[in-house]
Amino acid sequence: MNNIEFKHLILTAKYFTKYEPIIDTKTDDIYAYEALSKFEIDNNLISTEDIFRHLHHNNKLFFELEKRNKQLQFESFTENKKLFLNFDADIFVSCEQQSYWELFLNNKKDDIVVEITENGSDDETSANIMRNFSSWLNNKNIETALDDFGQDGSMFSFYMMNGSKYIKIDKSFLRQIELNYNYMHYLKGILTTIRLNGQKSIIEGIETQRDYDLVKELGCDYMQGYFFEELMIIK
């Protein structure tokens, strides 16, 4: 499939958004939602992550996809809660892209949190792009969340961590604790650091009652995962 055909598909494909709840661990109330997207292409459902793998070296086409994607995510959301939107720093690199997203985000900054996601590369160029993106968001007073903290292959950066209001702890921590309970103490230390820094913690990957009970014991701020599937919204 060439780029022209692929562009036509992603701009005309049937689009679905799943709004996954982020739960307050103290009250079990819904604090916010995260928008997660899928597209139906040739009768197959694929995620934006799958599309990005195809667009990794096509910045302009990825930008066109995300313009449509984020607009629909925001317009379809009708809850009176904060909305977490995933953004890849690679679509903020040109002046055109920065101008577009500045206008888009400034009009919505009281209602959204930008989740900074990695593109899977840990080279210095990608690291600089992410740092510049984080700095740009902070200068615009737009709230941010550092996504997938602790995920295999992810980049650890004190700069990125310090610049985010929310730290989203990857589900790999819970899976590792299942194998070796000693990692519980490591996670407690991370959560303590987040709290002392005046930030908020979100543990992802809550899938079972055991996960739920464990996170309650840990005392983080928020939790998220398929355990709360009945509270999800699909549009």
PDB file of C-alpha atoms in Angstrom:
ATOM      1  CA  MET A   1       0.000   0.000   0.000  1.00  0.00           C
ATOM      2  CA  ASN A   2       1.453   3.382  -0.994  1.00  0.00           C
ATOM      3  CA  ASN A   3       1.194   6.572   1.054  1.00  0.00           C
ATOM      4  CA  ILE A   4      -1.614   8.058  -1.054  1.00  0.00           C
ATOM      5  CA  GLU A   5      -3.763   4.964  -0.536  1.00  0.00           C
ATOM      6  CA  PHE A   6      -2.924   4.839   3.152  1.00  0.00           C
ATOM      7  CA  LYS A   7      -3.724   8.523   3.644  1.00  0.00           C
ATOM      8  CA  HIS A   8      -7.141   8.014   2.021  1.00  0.00           C
ATOM      9  CA  LEU A   9      -7.833   5.080   4.337  1.00  0.00           C
ATOM     10  CA  ILE A  10      -6.905   6.769   7.588  1.00  0.00           C
ATOM     11  CA  LEU A  11      -8.794   9.967   6.728  1.00  0.00           C
ATOM     12  CA  THR A  12     -11.996   8.169   5.729  1.00  0.00           C
ATOM     13  CA  ALA A  13     -11.947   5.116   7.999  1.00  0.00           C
ATOM     14  CA  LYS A  14     -14.716   4.463  10.489  1.00  0.00           C
ATOM     15  CA  TYR A  15     -13.536   5.763  13.830  1.00  0.00           C
ATOM     16  CA  PHE A  16     -14.143   4.591  17.402  1.00  0.00           C
ATOM     17  CA  THR A  17     -13.065   6.142  20.694  1.00  0.00           C
ATOM     18  CA  LYS A  18     -13.017   4.262  23.970  1.00  0.00           C
ATOM     19  CA  TYR A  19     -12.980   6.533  27.000  1.00  0.00           C
ATOM     20  CA  GLU A  20     -11.323   4.606  29.807  1.00  0.00           C
ATOM     21  CA  PRO A  21     -12.050   5.865  33.340  1.00  0.00           C
ATOM     22  CA  ILE A  22      -9.332   6.966  35.740  1.00  0.00           C
ATOM     23  CA  ILE A  23     -10.509   6.135  39.259  1.00  0.00           C
ATOM     24  CA  ASP A  24      -9.807   7.930  42.526  1.00  0.00           C
ATOM     25  CA  THR A  25      -8.342   5.260  44.831  1.00  0.00           C
ATOM     26  CA  LYS A  26      -9.746   6.865  47.975  1.00  0.00           C
ATOM     27  CA  THR A  27     -13.373   7.240  46.861  1.00  0.00           C
ATOM     28  CA  ASP A  28     -13.686   4.907  43.830  1.00  0.00           C
ATOM     29  CA  ASP A  29     -15.208   7.861  41.950  1.00  0.00           C
ATOM     30  CA  ILE A  30     -14.303   8.602  38.346  1.00  0.00           C
ATOM     31  CA  TYR A  31     -11.732  11.405  38.303  1.00  0.00           C
ATOM     32  CA  ALA A  32     -11.100  11.613  34.546  1.00  0.00           C
ATOM     33  CA  TYR A  33     -11.131   9.635  31.305  1.00  0.00           C
ATOM     34  CA  GLU A  34      -8.401   8.683  28.837  1.00  0.00           C
ATOM     35  CA  ALA A  35      -9.298   8.661  25.138  1.00  0.00           C
ATOM     36  CA  LEU A  36      -8.131   5.532  23.295  1.00  0.00           C
ATOM     37  CA  SER A  37      -8.781   5.246  19.565  1.00  0.00           C
ATOM     38  CA  LYS A  38      -9.317   2.547  16.988  1.00  0.00           C
ATOM     39  CA  PHE A  39     -10.016   2.689  13.280  1.00  0.00           C
ATOM     40  CA  GLU A  40     -11.916   0.230  11.109  1.00  0.00           C
ATOM     41  CA  ILE A  41      -9.983  -0.273   7.870  1.00  0.00           C
ATOM     42  CA  ASP A  42     -11.074  -2.951   5.402  1.00  0.00           C
ATOM     43  CA  ASN A  43     -13.294  -4.460   8.129  1.00  0.00           C
ATOM     44  CA  ASN A  44     -10.356  -4.767  10.522  1.00  0.00           C
ATOM     45  CA  LEU A  45     -10.085  -2.819  13.778  1.00  0.00           C
ATOM     46  CA  ILE A  46      -6.624  -1.356  14.319  1.00  0.00           C
ATOM     47  CA  SER A  47      -5.279   1.010  16.947  1.00  0.00           C
ATOM     48  CA  THR A  48      -3.491   4.299  16.411  1.00  0.00           C
ATOM     49  CA  GLU A  49      -0.333   2.552  17.673  1.00  0.00           C
ATOM     50  CA  ASP A  50      -0.572   0.088  14.765  1.00  0.00           C
ATOM     51  CA  ILE A  51      -1.006   2.961  12.339  1.00  0.00           C
ATOM     52  CA  PHE A  52       1.952   4.813  13.813  1.00  0.00           C
ATOM     53  CA  ARG A  53       4.229   1.872  13.099  1.00  0.00           C
ATOM     54  CA  HIS A  54       3.398   2.409   9.438  1.00  0.00           C
ATOM     55  CA  LEU A  55       3.797   6.192   9.710  1.00  0.00           C
ATOM     56  CA  HIS A  56       6.953   6.248  11.811  1.00  0.00           C
ATOM     57  CA  HIS A  57       8.942   7.870   9.001  1.00  0.00           C
ATOM     58  CA  ASN A  58       6.100   9.953   7.569  1.00  0.00           C
ATOM     59  CA  ASN A  59       5.690  12.923   9.876  1.00  0.00           C
ATOM     60  CA  LYS A  60       3.261  14.851   7.656  1.00  0.00           C
ATOM     61  CA  LEU A  61       0.852  11.960   7.265  1.00  0.00           C
ATOM     62  CA  PHE A  62       0.960  11.166  10.981  1.00  0.00           C
ATOM     63  CA  PHE A  63       0.195  14.819  11.727  1.00  0.00           C
ATOM     64  CA  GLU A  64      -2.845  14.691   9.391  1.00  0.00           C
ATOM     65  CA  LEU A  65      -4.101  11.584  11.148  1.00  0.00           C
ATOM     66  CA  GLU A  66      -3.710  13.078  14.609  1.00  0.00           C
ATOM     67  CA  LYS A  67      -5.451  16.334  13.679  1.00  0.00           C
ATOM     68  CA  ARG A  68      -8.542  14.323  12.851  1.00  0.00           C
ATOM     69  CA  ASN A  69      -8.023  11.940  15.731  1.00  0.00           C
ATOM     70  CA  LYS A  70      -7.746  14.508  18.519  1.00  0.00           C
ATOM     71  CA  GLN A  71     -10.575  16.676  17.205  1.00  0.00           C
ATOM     72  CA  LEU A  72     -12.949  13.707  17.194  1.00  0.00           C
ATOM     73  CA  GLN A  73     -11.775  12.543  20.618  1.00  0.00           C
ATOM     74  CA  PHE A  74     -12.551  15.931  22.117  1.00  0.00           C
ATOM     75  CA  GLU A  75     -15.823  16.558  20.261  1.00  0.00           C
ATOM     76  CA  SER A  76     -17.247  13.138  21.168  1.00  0.00           C
ATOM     77  CA  PHE A  77     -16.508  13.542  24.872  1.00  0.00           C
ATOM     78  CA  THR A  78     -19.544  14.785  26.814  1.00  0.00           C
ATOM     79  CA  GLU A  79     -18.637  13.977  30.424  1.00  0.00           C
ATOM     80  CA  ASN A  80     -17.952  16.763  32.921  1.00  0.00           C
ATOM     81  CA  LYS A  81     -14.499  15.334  33.706  1.00  0.00           C
ATOM     82  CA  LYS A  82     -10.924  15.948  32.651  1.00  0.00           C
ATOM     83  CA  LEU A  83      -9.897  14.231  29.428  1.00  0.00           C
ATOM     84  CA  PHE A  84      -6.437  12.685  29.032  1.00  0.00           C
ATOM     85  CA  LEU A  85      -5.252  12.801  25.399  1.00  0.00           C
ATOM     86  CA  ASN A  86      -2.194  10.896  24.156  1.00  0.00           C
ATOM     87  CA  PHE A  87       0.247  12.964  22.100  1.00  0.00           C
ATOM     88  CA  ASP A  88       3.436  11.798  20.423  1.00  0.00           C
ATOM     89  CA  ALA A  89       6.119  14.496  20.465  1.00  0.00           C
ATOM     90  CA  ASP A  90       6.998  13.737  16.830  1.00  0.00           C
ATOM     91  CA  ILE A  91       3.947  15.668  15.605  1.00  0.00           C
ATOM     92  CA  PHE A  92       5.125  18.887  17.307  1.00  0.00           C
ATOM     93  CA  VAL A  93       8.401  19.358  15.463  1.00  0.00           C
ATOM     94  CA  SER A  94       7.577  21.915  12.746  1.00  0.00           C
ATOM     95  CA  CYS A  95       6.356  25.494  13.148  1.00  0.00           C
ATOM     96  CA  GLU A  96       3.131  24.567  11.343  1.00  0.00           C
ATOM     97  CA  GLN A  97       2.477  21.717  13.745  1.00  0.00           C
ATOM     98  CA  GLN A  98       3.260  23.762  16.855  1.00  0.00           C
ATOM     99  CA  SER A  99       0.967  26.579  15.695  1.00  0.00           C
ATOM    100  CA  TYR A 100      -1.889  24.187  15.019  1.00  0.00           C
ATOM    101  CA  TRP A 101      -1.613  22.386  18.360  1.00  0.00           C
ATOM    102  CA  GLU A 102      -1.142  25.627  20.294  1.00  0.00           C
ATOM    103  CA  LEU A 103      -4.493  26.876  19.007  1.00  0.00           C
ATOM    104  CA  PHE A 104      -6.152  23.504  19.610  1.00  0.00           C
ATOM    105  CA  LEU A 105      -4.808  23.046  23.147  1.00  0.00           C
ATOM    106  CA  ASN A 106      -5.066  26.638  24.380  1.00  0.00           C
ATOM    107  CA  ASN A 107      -8.819  26.605  23.804  1.00  0.00           C
ATOM    108  CA  LYS A 108      -9.173  23.429  25.852  1.00  0.00           C
ATOM    109  CA  LYS A 109      -6.409  23.626  28.464  1.00  0.00           C
ATOM    110  CA  ASP A 110      -8.798  23.694  31.429  1.00  0.00           C
ATOM    111  CA  ASP A 111     -10.422  20.444  30.317  1.00  0.00           C
ATOM    112  CA  ILE A 112      -7.567  18.238  29.119  1.00  0.00           C
ATOM    113  CA  VAL A 113      -4.312  16.666  30.197  1.00  0.00           C
ATOM    114  CA  VAL A 114      -1.702  15.880  27.541  1.00  0.00           C
ATOM    115  CA  GLU A 115      -0.224  12.412  27.972  1.00  0.00           C
ATOM    116  CA  ILE A 116       3.311  12.427  26.589  1.00  0.00           C
ATOM    117  CA  THR A 117       3.920   9.108  24.855  1.00  0.00           C
ATOM    118  CA  GLU A 118       7.164   7.737  23.471  1.00  0.00           C
ATOM    119  CA  ASN A 119       7.694   6.595  19.917  1.00  0.00           C
ATOM    120  CA  GLY A 120       9.706   3.583  20.991  1.00  0.00           C
ATOM    121  CA  SER A 121      13.101   5.076  20.189  1.00  0.00           C
ATOM    122  CA  ASP A 122      15.625   5.970  22.870  1.00  0.00           C
ATOM    123  CA  ASP A 123      18.164   7.750  20.673  1.00  0.00           C
ATOM    124  CA  GLU A 124      19.331  11.258  21.551  1.00  0.00           C
ATOM    125  CA  THR A 125      17.294  12.913  18.785  1.00  0.00           C
ATOM    126  CA  SER A 126      14.046  11.388  20.064  1.00  0.00           C
ATOM    127  CA  ALA A 127      14.959  12.282  23.644  1.00  0.00           C
ATOM    128  CA  ASN A 128      15.520  15.923  22.638  1.00  0.00           C
ATOM    129  CA  ILE A 129      12.201  16.026  20.789  1.00  0.00           C
ATOM    130  CA  MET A 130      10.401  14.776  23.904  1.00  0.00           C
ATOM    131  CA  ARG A 131      12.173  17.248  26.194  1.00  0.00           C
ATOM    132  CA  ASN A 132      11.343  20.126  23.839  1.00  0.00           C
ATOM    133  CA  PHE A 133       7.712  19.002  23.726  1.00  0.00           C
ATOM    134  CA  SER A 134       7.507  18.819  27.522  1.00  0.00           C
ATOM    135  CA  SER A 135       9.071  22.260  27.860  1.00  0.00           C
ATOM    136  CA  TRP A 136       6.710  23.698  25.253  1.00  0.00           C
ATOM    137  CA  LEU A 137       3.654  22.364  27.125  1.00  0.00           C
ATOM    138  CA  ASN A 138       4.901  23.701  30.464  1.00  0.00           C
ATOM    139  CA  ASN A 139       5.506  27.135  28.956  1.00  0.00           C
ATOM    140  CA  LYS A 140       1.906  27.129  27.712  1.00  0.00           C
ATOM    141  CA  ASN A 141       0.622  26.104  31.186  1.00  0.00           C
ATOM    142  CA  ILE A 142      -0.897  22.917  29.803  1.00  0.00           C
ATOM    143  CA  GLU A 143      -1.131  20.034  32.283  1.00  0.00           C
ATOM    144  CA  THR A 144       0.831  16.929  31.329  1.00  0.00           C
ATOM    145  CA  ALA A 145       1.063  13.271  32.283  1.00  0.00           C
ATOM    146  CA  LEU A 146       4.159  11.150  31.699  1.00  0.00           C
ATOM    147  CA  ASP A 147       2.812   7.928  30.230  1.00  0.00           C
ATOM    148  CA  ASP A 148       4.088   4.341  30.672  1.00  0.00           C
ATOM    149  CA  PHE A 149       6.616   5.060  33.426  1.00  0.00           C
ATOM    150  CA  GLY A 150       8.647   1.874  33.894  1.00  0.00           C
ATOM    151  CA  GLN A 151       7.554   0.173  30.687  1.00  0.00           C
ATOM    152  CA  ASP A 152      10.161  -2.083  29.066  1.00  0.00           C
ATOM    153  CA  GLY A 153      12.221  -0.094  26.585  1.00  0.00           C
ATOM    154  CA  SER A 154      10.948   3.298  27.746  1.00  0.00           C
ATOM    155  CA  MET A 155      13.276   6.218  28.336  1.00  0.00           C
ATOM    156  CA  PHE A 156      13.793   7.365  31.925  1.00  0.00           C
ATOM    157  CA  SER A 157      14.355  11.092  32.250  1.00  0.00           C
ATOM    158  CA  PHE A 158      14.319  13.190  35.420  1.00  0.00           C
ATOM    159  CA  TYR A 159      13.550  16.182  33.192  1.00  0.00           C
ATOM    160  CA  MET A 160      10.420  14.524  31.801  1.00  0.00           C
ATOM    161  CA  MET A 161       9.372  13.219  35.184  1.00  0.00           C
ATOM    162  CA  ASN A 162       9.865  16.542  36.961  1.00  0.00           C
ATOM    163  CA  GLY A 163       7.914  18.441  34.313  1.00  0.00           C
ATOM    164  CA  SER A 164       4.734  16.360  34.572  1.00  0.00           C
ATOM    165  CA  LYS A 165       1.814  16.844  36.948  1.00  0.00           C
ATOM    166  CA  TYR A 166       0.765  13.194  36.634  1.00  0.00           C
ATOM    167  CA  ILE A 167       3.035  10.121  36.500  1.00  0.00           C
ATOM    168  CA  LYS A 168       1.353   7.076  34.976  1.00  0.00           C
ATOM    169  CA  ILE A 169       2.942   3.902  36.345  1.00  0.00           C
ATOM    170  CA  ASP A 170       3.049   1.193  33.691  1.00  0.00           C
ATOM    171  CA  LYS A 171       1.228  -2.085  34.348  1.00  0.00           C
ATOM    172  CA  SER A 172       4.547  -3.944  34.152  1.00  0.00           C
ATOM    173  CA  PHE A 173       5.109  -2.973  37.806  1.00  0.00           C
ATOM    174  CA  LEU A 174       2.041  -4.954  38.885  1.00  0.00           C
ATOM    175  CA  ARG A 175       3.019  -7.923  36.749  1.00  0.00           C
ATOM    176  CA  GLN A 176       6.548  -7.877  38.216  1.00  0.00           C
ATOM    177  CA  ILE A 177       5.218  -7.746  41.784  1.00  0.00           C
ATOM    178  CA  GLU A 178       3.206 -10.894  41.003  1.00  0.00           C
ATOM    179  CA  LEU A 179       6.509 -12.629  40.224  1.00  0.00           C
ATOM    180  CA  ASN A 180       8.594 -11.045  42.977  1.00  0.00           C
ATOM    181  CA  TYR A 181       6.856  -9.269  45.867  1.00  0.00           C
ATOM    182  CA  ASN A 182      10.078  -7.427  46.763  1.00  0.00           C
ATOM    183  CA  TYR A 183       9.335  -4.995  43.920  1.00  0.00           C
ATOM    184  CA  MET A 184       6.439  -3.767  46.031  1.00  0.00           C
ATOM    185  CA  HIS A 185       8.961  -1.772  48.080  1.00  0.00           C
ATOM    186  CA  TYR A 186      10.463  -0.263  44.931  1.00  0.00           C
ATOM    187  CA  LEU A 187       7.038   0.904  43.760  1.00  0.00           C
ATOM    188  CA  LYS A 188       6.254   2.331  47.195  1.00  0.00           C
ATOM    189  CA  GLY A 189       9.434   4.404  46.963  1.00  0.00           C
ATOM    190  CA  ILE A 190       8.448   5.768  43.552  1.00  0.00           C
ATOM    191  CA  LEU A 191       4.977   6.668  44.798  1.00  0.00           C
ATOM    192  CA  THR A 192       6.469   8.417  47.831  1.00  0.00           C
ATOM    193  CA  THR A 193       8.769  10.461  45.586  1.00  0.00           C
ATOM    194  CA  ILE A 194       5.845  11.445  43.357  1.00  0.00           C
ATOM    195  CA  ARG A 195       3.806  12.535  46.386  1.00  0.00           C
ATOM    196  CA  LEU A 196       6.670  14.530  47.929  1.00  0.00           C
ATOM    197  CA  ASN A 197       7.175  16.304  44.591  1.00  0.00           C
ATOM    198  CA  GLY A 198       3.552  17.497  44.697  1.00  0.00           C
ATOM    199  CA  GLN A 199       2.618  15.317  41.730  1.00  0.00           C
ATOM    200  CA  LYS A 200      -0.156  12.771  41.229  1.00  0.00           C
ATOM    201  CA  SER A 201       0.300   9.046  40.580  1.00  0.00           C
ATOM    202  CA  ILE A 202      -1.816   6.837  38.326  1.00  0.00           C
ATOM    203  CA  ILE A 203      -1.232   3.079  38.270  1.00  0.00           C
ATOM    204  CA  GLU A 204      -2.292   1.434  35.010  1.00  0.00           C
ATOM    205  CA  GLY A 205      -3.210  -2.173  34.278  1.00  0.00           C
ATOM    206  CA  ILE A 206      -5.757  -2.856  37.031  1.00  0.00           C
ATOM    207  CA  GLU A 207      -7.269  -6.074  35.680  1.00  0.00           C
ATOM    208  CA  THR A 208      -8.194  -8.234  38.687  1.00  0.00           C
ATOM    209  CA  GLN A 209      -9.474  -7.948  42.232  1.00  0.00           C
ATOM    210  CA  ARG A 210      -5.926  -8.697  43.375  1.00  0.00           C
ATOM    211  CA  ASP A 211      -4.615  -5.720  41.375  1.00  0.00           C
ATOM    212  CA  TYR A 212      -7.330  -3.523  42.836  1.00  0.00           C
ATOM    213  CA  ASP A 213      -6.572  -4.578  46.431  1.00  0.00           C
ATOM    214  CA  LEU A 214      -2.835  -4.118  45.875  1.00  0.00           C
ATOM    215  CA  VAL A 215      -3.225  -0.590  44.549  1.00  0.00           C
ATOM    216  CA  LYS A 216      -5.498   0.287  47.451  1.00  0.00           C
ATOM    217  CA  GLU A 217      -2.755  -0.914  49.782  1.00  0.00           C
ATOM    218  CA  LEU A 218      -0.111   1.124  47.970  1.00  0.00           C
ATOM    219  CA  GLY A 219      -1.998   4.372  48.470  1.00  0.00           C
ATOM    220  CA  CYS A 220      -1.468   5.925  45.037  1.00  0.00           C
ATOM    221  CA  ASP A 221      -3.800   8.691  43.863  1.00  0.00           C
ATOM    222  CA  TYR A 222      -5.557   7.106  40.888  1.00  0.00           C
ATOM    223  CA  MET A 223      -5.899   3.775  39.074  1.00  0.00           C
ATOM    224  CA  GLN A 224      -6.934   2.654  35.622  1.00  0.00           C
ATOM    225  CA  GLY A 225      -7.557  -0.613  33.764  1.00  0.00           C
ATOM    226  CA  TYR A 226      -9.990  -3.239  32.466  1.00  0.00           C
ATOM    227  CA  PHE A 227     -11.192  -4.008  35.994  1.00  0.00           C
ATOM    228  CA  PHE A 228     -13.411  -0.942  35.501  1.00  0.00           C
ATOM    229  CA  GLU A 229     -14.608  -1.972  32.037  1.00  0.00           C
ATOM    230  CA  GLU A 230     -18.272  -1.486  32.875  1.00  0.00           C
ATOM    231  CA  LEU A 231     -17.557   2.222  33.375  1.00  0.00           C
ATOM    232  CA  MET A 232     -15.955   2.684  29.939  1.00  0.00           C
ATOM    233  CA  ILE A 233     -17.632   4.780  27.248  1.00  0.00           C
ATOM    234  CA  ILE A 234     -17.398   3.854  23.547  1.00  0.00           C
ATOM    235  CA  LYS A 235     -18.364   6.286  20.807  1.00  0.00           C
TER     236      LYS A 235
END
